[in-house]
C-alpha angles and dihedrals in degrees: 000000000000126000090253093052091051092050091050092051092047093051091049090049091050092050091048093048091046093050091050092050094045088055098045100039106015126248095279096053098042111098133202091239092057090045095055092043091051087053091049091240135111126264087250092056089053094051091048088065100027123023096193140019089251089059094054091045089051089054090051091050091047093054090051093049093050092047095048092046090050092050089047090051093050093047092049097045091051097058139062090183107082096200086055091049090053090049094048092049091053090051093045093051089046091053092050094047093050099039106037120058093194093054091044093050092042092051092050091049088054092051090058104086091203092057102031112121096208122291116083107219094193090055091046090053091049091051090049092050091048091051092049093044089055091049091048090054091050090050090054092244096129128076113250092246096049113111112223089207092054091047094052091046092049096047096044094044092046100046091044090049093051091049091053091047090047090066088079098029124021091203091079087068097040124125093253092051094052091042090056091052094049093046091057094044096048091051087058104041109019128083118247089252092052093046089054092050098042128080116208089196091066127247111295094216092057095049091042092054088049092052092048096061110107113247115244094198104039131246114338112247122237114279121256129190114261116260092230110038091192093057091050093051112111 
């Protein structure tokens, strides 16, 4: 193994360790010594890659942002049906948040305004839903009486609420839970033709592609409740 390869692996291990500790203990209580120990490296090795805890948390957030953007791009490019693209994105995001501790921790760091490095993922999701809702209307997929504004509000509020609830119980953000929401929403806002051509369960090919991506940070550990529930609150 080359020196560069070892450095890359060490950096990845530190990011994974930090994400796990941020989830278990909260950002404020996670220490650099614990992060380095969790990665199996010295404190000096950690500071070589990240001078401060803010720097390592920024790296965790950056990994989450890149993973979620990649998932959104894959879902969007695979569909001509904008409603299906919206559904597939929500399922892709749910999969990553449930399966990948680094994405989950990075997303929660981003949702904390005091820790956010810049980009607001929730605002990005809202903008994405707004764009797709407009495209769905142009495609004739929405009922004439359906309000695009109400559709966007419902999708963003519900998916955000499911993510918050999943902190204690990941079943809230399961594929079946999301599918139930989409099934009810489509029956209210989509035309009969759009309902027939749209799968509320998400497109298998999109999710299979997401599952086939090799994990950079190893298997996600089992979730545990945060030590300080107030710090975990979004």
